[in-house]
Amino acid sequence: MTETLVPEAEHPSSRRWLGLSVLLVPLLIAGLVFWWGFNRSQPHQFSGSVIQGLSAAPDFTLSSDRGPVSLSDYAGRIVMIYFGYTFCPDVCPTTLADAAAAIDSLSDDDAEDVQLIFVTIDPARDTADRLGEYVRHFDDRFVGLTGTEEEIGSVATLYGIYYRAGEGSEATGYLMEHTATLLVIDQAGNLKIVIPFGVESDAIASDLEYMLR
Amino acid sequence: MKVTWVWSIAALALVAAACGGGADIEVADAWGRPSPSVAANGAFYMVITNNTDSADHLVAASSPACAVAELHESMMNDGVMGMAPVGPAGIEIPANSQTTLKVGGLHVMCIDKQAEFVAGDTFSVTLEFENAGTVDVEAEIKEG
Ligand SMILES: [Cu+2]
């Protein structure tokens, strides 16, 4: 009869822990790697329509209260463009507030790489001074642009924005009807996403974070 | 600070009165977005509950915060956003039901704002209903 040499367990409980961790740690790592890979492989769900392929955003120059501004001034950064008017009490300020909250939720470095441009579709009432004060109420970094009726008209056409003066009341004067989408241009200068009205700030922020990655 | 307190208590009292149950028309969560004085117009939103067995209509609104207040609806037509006064019948609050005035839809349009709307401020808004008569509410200025 051979005596099987059972080594004396130094500490039975610590041995069991050692065995368990030898088994569990690789499992845990494998799980994490799998989860990370899975997350990476999931396509990002954008909050608006994605423009497929390359669609170079045409450059333009309009006036702000701090001088002329061109889209190309912000080359290399994400640019969000919104066409609206300061007389608008409901839809425009909501979109600007949501965009401001989205940018605000980014790190300071990331926020530096995002510029919002508000283009008035009501140049008769929106002077450069009025626009500047209006947009900076939402975010100090926002830029508000105006121009002649012709200049605004041609920029709006370039970006597929429709607008017209509609009837208002005696108290409001005319009210504008307009395409109320938020256009997002990527760092390479291509129109990337068209975000419809009503998308909340965290969804906008998630798009920006994805594009900044 | 004291002023804020007084306003808060006034607002609480009004909310308590409005939520006291049994009122024909109850108005909750009246609010407006902060906006600078350079923005000519603003909007107030709220949830209106009709506790009666017959439909009522919100037919007019006024506020010291606005030179004129109108009842408006924002709406999307073929992807184009517009806004217009509601018809002469006003805004219907169906029997034993509620109507919500909200962003991108029905709102009290505050034309020619008489003050800057700063977060934390409250403004009184007087609502006129066809059946229930006058209801005063306090609208709070806040972000969304
Ligand atoms: Cu309106």
Coordinates of C-alpha atoms and ligand atoms in Angstrom, one line a residue:
Chain A
M1 CA 0.0 0.0 0.0
T2 CA 1.5 3.2 -1.1
E3 CA 1.0 6.1 1.1
T4 CA -0.3 9.0 -0.8
L5 CA 1.4 12.0 0.3
V6 CA -1.2 14.6 1.0
P7 CA 0.6 17.9 1.5
E8 CA -0.4 19.5 4.6
A9 CA -2.7 22.4 3.8
E10 CA -1.1 25.5 5.2
H11 CA -4.5 27.2 5.5
P12 CA -7.4 25.3 4.0
S13 CA -9.5 28.5 3.6
S14 CA -6.9 30.5 1.9
R15 CA -6.2 27.7 -0.5
R16 CA -9.8 27.6 -1.4
W17 CA -9.7 31.3 -2.1
L18 CA -6.6 30.9 -4.2
G19 CA -8.4 28.2 -6.3
L20 CA -11.5 30.3 -6.7
S21 CA -9.6 33.4 -7.8
V22 CA -7.5 31.3 -10.3
L23 CA -10.8 30.4 -11.8
L24 CA -12.7 33.6 -11.3
V25 CA -10.2 36.3 -12.3
P26 CA -9.7 35.1 -15.9
L27 CA -13.5 34.7 -16.2
L28 CA -14.0 38.2 -15.0
I29 CA -11.4 39.6 -17.4
A30 CA -12.9 37.6 -20.3
G31 CA -16.3 39.0 -19.4
L32 CA -15.1 42.6 -19.3
V33 CA -13.2 42.2 -22.6
F34 CA -16.3 40.7 -24.2
W35 CA -18.6 43.4 -22.8
W36 CA -16.2 46.1 -24.0
G37 CA -15.9 44.5 -27.5
F38 CA -19.7 44.1 -27.7
N39 CA -20.2 47.8 -26.8
R40 CA -17.7 48.9 -29.4
S41 CA -19.3 46.8 -32.1
Q42 CA -22.8 48.2 -31.4
P43 CA -23.3 51.0 -34.0
H44 CA -24.0 54.4 -32.3
Q45 CA -27.6 55.3 -32.6
F46 CA -27.7 59.0 -33.7
S47 CA -30.5 61.1 -32.6
G48 CA -31.3 62.4 -36.1
S49 CA -30.9 61.4 -39.7
V50 CA -27.4 60.6 -40.6
I51 CA -26.0 61.9 -43.9
Q52 CA -24.4 59.0 -45.6
G53 CA -21.2 59.5 -47.5
L54 CA -19.4 62.8 -47.8
S55 CA -21.5 65.9 -48.0
A56 CA -19.2 68.9 -47.7
A57 CA -20.9 71.7 -45.8
P58 CA -20.7 74.8 -48.0
D59 CA -18.8 77.7 -46.6
F60 CA -20.6 81.1 -46.0
T61 CA -19.9 84.4 -44.3
L62 CA -22.5 86.4 -42.4
S63 CA -22.4 89.2 -39.7
S64 CA -22.3 88.9 -36.0
D65 CA -22.1 91.8 -33.5
R66 CA -18.4 91.0 -33.2
G67 CA -17.7 91.2 -36.9
P68 CA -18.0 88.8 -39.9
V69 CA -18.1 85.1 -39.3
S70 CA -17.5 82.3 -41.8
L71 CA -18.2 78.6 -41.3
S72 CA -14.5 78.0 -42.2
D73 CA -13.4 79.9 -39.1
Y74 CA -14.4 76.8 -37.2
A75 CA -12.6 74.2 -39.5
G76 CA -11.6 71.1 -37.5
R77 CA -14.4 71.6 -34.9
I78 CA -17.9 70.2 -34.8
V79 CA -20.3 73.0 -35.8
M80 CA -24.0 72.9 -35.0
I81 CA -26.1 75.3 -37.1
Y82 CA -29.7 76.3 -36.3
F83 CA -31.9 78.6 -38.3
G84 CA -34.4 80.5 -36.2
Y85 CA -35.5 83.9 -34.9
T86 CA -35.4 85.7 -31.6
F87 CA -39.2 86.5 -31.7
C88 CA -39.8 82.8 -31.4
P89 CA -40.9 82.0 -27.8
D90 CA -41.2 78.3 -27.9
V91 CA -39.3 76.1 -30.3
C92 CA -36.1 78.2 -30.9
P93 CA -35.2 78.8 -27.3
T94 CA -35.9 75.2 -26.4
T95 CA -33.5 74.0 -29.1
L96 CA -30.9 76.5 -28.0
A97 CA -31.3 75.5 -24.4
D98 CA -31.0 71.8 -25.2
A99 CA -27.9 72.4 -27.4
A100 CA -26.3 74.5 -24.6
A101 CA -27.1 71.8 -22.0
A102 CA -25.5 69.1 -24.3
I103 CA -22.3 71.1 -24.8
D104 CA -22.3 71.9 -21.1
S105 CA -22.3 68.2 -20.2
L106 CA -19.0 67.6 -22.2
S107 CA -15.6 68.0 -20.7
D108 CA -14.1 71.5 -21.1
D109 CA -11.7 70.2 -23.7
D110 CA -14.4 68.6 -25.7
A111 CA -16.7 71.6 -25.4
E112 CA -13.9 73.7 -27.0
D113 CA -14.3 71.6 -30.1
V114 CA -18.0 72.3 -30.6
Q115 CA -19.4 75.6 -31.9
L116 CA -23.0 76.5 -32.2
I117 CA -24.1 79.0 -34.9
F118 CA -27.6 80.5 -34.8
V119 CA -28.6 82.1 -38.2
T120 CA -31.6 84.3 -38.1
I121 CA -34.3 83.8 -40.7
D122 CA -35.8 87.1 -39.7
P123 CA -33.1 89.6 -40.5
A124 CA -35.6 92.5 -40.6
R125 CA -36.2 92.2 -36.9
D126 CA -33.0 90.5 -35.7
T127 CA -30.1 92.9 -35.7
A128 CA -26.6 91.6 -35.0
D129 CA -26.6 93.2 -31.6
R130 CA -30.0 91.7 -30.7
L131 CA -28.8 88.3 -31.9
G132 CA -25.5 88.4 -30.0
E133 CA -27.2 89.2 -26.7
Y134 CA -29.8 86.6 -27.4
V135 CA -27.6 83.7 -28.1
R136 CA -25.1 84.5 -25.4
H137 CA -27.9 84.2 -22.9
F138 CA -27.9 80.4 -23.6
D139 CA -24.2 80.0 -23.8
D140 CA -21.3 82.5 -23.9
R141 CA -19.7 80.6 -26.8
F142 CA -22.7 80.7 -29.1
V143 CA -22.6 82.9 -32.2
G144 CA -25.6 84.7 -33.7
L145 CA -25.5 85.6 -37.4
T146 CA -27.5 87.9 -39.7
G147 CA -27.2 89.4 -43.1
T148 CA -29.3 90.9 -45.9
E149 CA -32.5 89.0 -46.9
E150 CA -30.6 87.7 -50.0
E151 CA -27.6 86.5 -48.0
I152 CA -29.8 84.7 -45.5
G153 CA -31.9 83.3 -48.3
S154 CA -28.9 81.8 -50.1
V155 CA -27.3 80.3 -47.0
A156 CA -30.7 78.7 -46.0
T157 CA -31.1 77.3 -49.5
L158 CA -27.6 75.8 -49.4
Y159 CA -28.6 73.9 -46.2
G160 CA -32.1 72.9 -47.3
I161 CA -33.8 75.2 -44.8
Y162 CA -37.2 76.5 -45.8
Y163 CA -38.8 79.6 -44.2
R164 CA -41.4 82.1 -44.8
A165 CA -43.2 84.9 -42.9
G166 CA -46.7 83.7 -41.8
E167 CA -49.6 85.7 -40.6
G168 CA -49.6 86.6 -36.9
S169 CA -51.9 88.7 -34.8
E170 CA -52.0 92.4 -34.3
A171 CA -49.9 91.9 -31.2
T172 CA -47.2 89.6 -32.6
G173 CA -46.9 91.0 -36.1
Y174 CA -45.8 88.4 -38.6
L175 CA -44.5 85.0 -37.3
M176 CA -42.0 82.9 -39.2
E177 CA -42.5 79.4 -40.3
H178 CA -39.2 77.5 -40.6
T179 CA -37.4 74.2 -40.8
A180 CA -36.5 73.6 -37.1
T181 CA -33.7 71.1 -37.5
L182 CA -30.3 71.3 -35.8
L183 CA -27.6 70.6 -38.4
V184 CA -24.4 69.0 -37.2
I185 CA -21.2 69.3 -39.3
D186 CA -18.3 67.1 -38.3
Q187 CA -14.6 68.0 -37.8
A188 CA -13.8 67.2 -41.5
G189 CA -16.4 69.8 -42.6
N190 CA -19.1 67.3 -43.8
L191 CA -22.7 67.7 -42.9
K192 CA -23.2 64.6 -40.6
I193 CA -26.5 64.7 -38.7
V194 CA -29.9 66.5 -39.1
I195 CA -31.5 66.4 -35.7
P196 CA -35.2 67.1 -35.7
F197 CA -37.0 69.3 -33.2
G198 CA -37.7 67.7 -29.8
V199 CA -34.5 65.7 -29.3
E200 CA -33.4 66.1 -25.7
S201 CA -30.0 67.4 -24.6
D202 CA -28.6 64.0 -23.4
A203 CA -29.2 62.5 -26.9
I204 CA -27.5 65.4 -28.5
A205 CA -24.6 65.1 -26.1
S206 CA -24.3 61.4 -26.9
D207 CA -23.9 62.2 -30.6
L208 CA -21.3 64.9 -29.9
E209 CA -19.4 62.5 -27.6
Y210 CA -19.4 59.8 -30.3
M211 CA -18.2 62.2 -32.9
L212 CA -15.4 63.5 -30.6
R213 CA -14.1 60.0 -29.8
Chain B
M1 CA -33.9 86.6 -0.1
K2 CA -36.9 87.8 1.8
V3 CA -38.7 88.6 -1.4
T4 CA -38.0 85.1 -2.7
W5 CA -39.4 83.7 0.5
V6 CA -42.6 85.7 0.2
W7 CA -42.9 84.5 -3.4
S8 CA -42.3 80.9 -2.5
I9 CA -44.9 81.0 0.3
A10 CA -47.4 82.7 -2.1
A11 CA -46.7 80.1 -4.7
L12 CA -47.1 77.3 -2.2
A13 CA -50.3 78.8 -1.0
L14 CA -51.6 79.0 -4.5
V15 CA -50.5 75.4 -5.3
A16 CA -52.2 74.3 -2.1
A17 CA -55.3 76.1 -3.0
A18 CA -55.2 74.7 -6.5
C19 CA -54.5 71.2 -5.4
G20 CA -57.0 71.4 -2.5
G21 CA -59.2 69.0 -4.4
G22 CA -62.6 69.7 -5.6
A23 CA -61.8 72.8 -7.6
D24 CA -63.6 72.6 -11.0
I25 CA -60.3 73.5 -12.8
E26 CA -56.9 72.7 -11.4
V27 CA -53.7 74.1 -12.9
A28 CA -50.4 72.4 -12.1
D29 CA -46.7 73.0 -13.0
A30 CA -47.1 76.3 -14.6
W31 CA -43.7 77.4 -15.9
G32 CA -41.7 79.4 -18.5
R33 CA -38.2 79.2 -19.8
P34 CA -35.6 81.8 -18.7
S35 CA -35.1 84.4 -21.5
P36 CA -33.2 87.6 -21.8
S37 CA -34.9 91.0 -22.1
V38 CA -33.8 91.2 -25.7
A39 CA -36.1 88.2 -26.5
A40 CA -39.4 90.0 -27.2
N41 CA -41.6 87.1 -26.4
G42 CA -41.9 84.1 -24.0
A43 CA -44.2 81.2 -23.4
F44 CA -45.9 79.7 -20.4
Y45 CA -46.7 76.0 -20.1
M46 CA -49.0 74.1 -17.6
V47 CA -51.2 71.1 -17.0
I48 CA -54.9 72.0 -16.7
T49 CA -57.3 69.5 -15.2
N50 CA -61.1 69.7 -15.6
N51 CA -62.8 68.0 -12.6
T52 CA -66.3 68.6 -13.9
D53 CA -68.6 66.4 -16.1
S54 CA -68.7 68.9 -18.9
A55 CA -66.0 70.2 -21.2
D56 CA -64.5 73.7 -20.4
H57 CA -62.5 76.0 -22.6
L58 CA -59.5 78.2 -21.8
V59 CA -60.5 81.3 -23.7
A60 CA -58.0 84.0 -22.7
A61 CA -55.0 84.7 -20.6
S62 CA -53.2 87.7 -19.2
S63 CA -50.2 88.5 -17.1
P64 CA -48.3 91.5 -15.8
A65 CA -45.3 89.9 -17.4
C66 CA -46.7 90.4 -20.9
A67 CA -48.0 93.4 -22.8
V68 CA -50.4 90.9 -24.4
A69 CA -50.9 87.2 -23.8
E70 CA -52.4 85.0 -26.5
L71 CA -53.3 81.3 -26.7
H72 CA -51.1 79.7 -29.3
E73 CA -50.2 76.3 -30.8
S74 CA -46.9 75.4 -32.4
M75 CA -47.2 72.8 -35.0
M76 CA -45.2 71.0 -37.6
N77 CA -46.5 70.9 -41.2
D78 CA -44.4 68.9 -43.7
G79 CA -41.3 69.3 -41.5
V80 CA -41.8 73.1 -41.2
M81 CA -42.5 74.5 -37.7
G82 CA -45.0 77.2 -37.3
M83 CA -47.1 78.8 -34.6
A84 CA -50.5 80.4 -34.7
P85 CA -53.2 81.6 -32.3
V86 CA -55.8 78.9 -31.5
G87 CA -59.3 79.3 -32.9
P88 CA -62.0 81.5 -31.2
A89 CA -63.2 78.4 -29.2
G90 CA -60.0 78.5 -27.2
I91 CA -58.3 75.5 -25.8
E92 CA -60.6 72.6 -24.8
I93 CA -60.2 70.9 -21.5
P94 CA -62.4 67.8 -21.9
A95 CA -64.7 66.7 -19.1
N96 CA -62.9 64.8 -16.3
S97 CA -59.7 65.1 -18.2
Q98 CA -56.6 67.2 -18.7
T99 CA -54.9 69.2 -21.4
T100 CA -51.2 69.9 -21.3
L101 CA -49.7 73.1 -22.6
K102 CA -46.1 72.1 -23.5
V103 CA -43.0 72.9 -25.5
G104 CA -43.7 72.5 -29.3
G105 CA -47.5 72.5 -28.8
L106 CA -50.1 74.6 -27.0
H107 CA -48.8 77.5 -25.0
V108 CA -49.7 80.9 -23.5
M109 CA -47.8 83.2 -25.7
C110 CA -46.3 86.1 -23.7
I111 CA -46.0 88.9 -26.2
D112 CA -43.7 91.9 -25.5
K113 CA -42.2 90.6 -22.2
Q114 CA -42.3 93.3 -19.5
A115 CA -39.3 91.8 -17.7
E116 CA -36.3 89.5 -18.1
F117 CA -37.3 85.9 -17.2
V118 CA -34.7 84.8 -14.7
A119 CA -34.7 81.2 -13.3
G120 CA -36.4 81.3 -9.9
D121 CA -38.7 84.2 -10.7
T122 CA -42.4 83.7 -10.7
F123 CA -45.1 85.6 -12.6
S124 CA -48.8 85.5 -12.0
V125 CA -50.9 84.5 -15.0
T126 CA -54.7 84.9 -15.0
L127 CA -56.5 82.3 -17.0
E128 CA -60.1 82.7 -18.2
F129 CA -62.3 79.7 -18.6
E130 CA -65.7 79.6 -20.3
N131 CA -67.4 77.8 -17.4
A132 CA -65.0 78.0 -14.5
G133 CA -64.3 81.7 -14.8
T134 CA -61.0 83.2 -13.7
V135 CA -58.2 81.1 -12.3
D136 CA -54.9 82.8 -11.1
V137 CA -51.7 80.8 -11.2
E138 CA -48.1 81.5 -10.5
A139 CA -45.7 80.4 -13.3
E140 CA -42.2 79.6 -12.3
I141 CA -39.2 80.5 -14.5
K142 CA -37.0 77.4 -14.8
E143 CA -35.0 75.4 -17.3
G144 CA -37.3 72.8 -18.9
Ligands
CU1 CU -46.7 81.4 -29.7

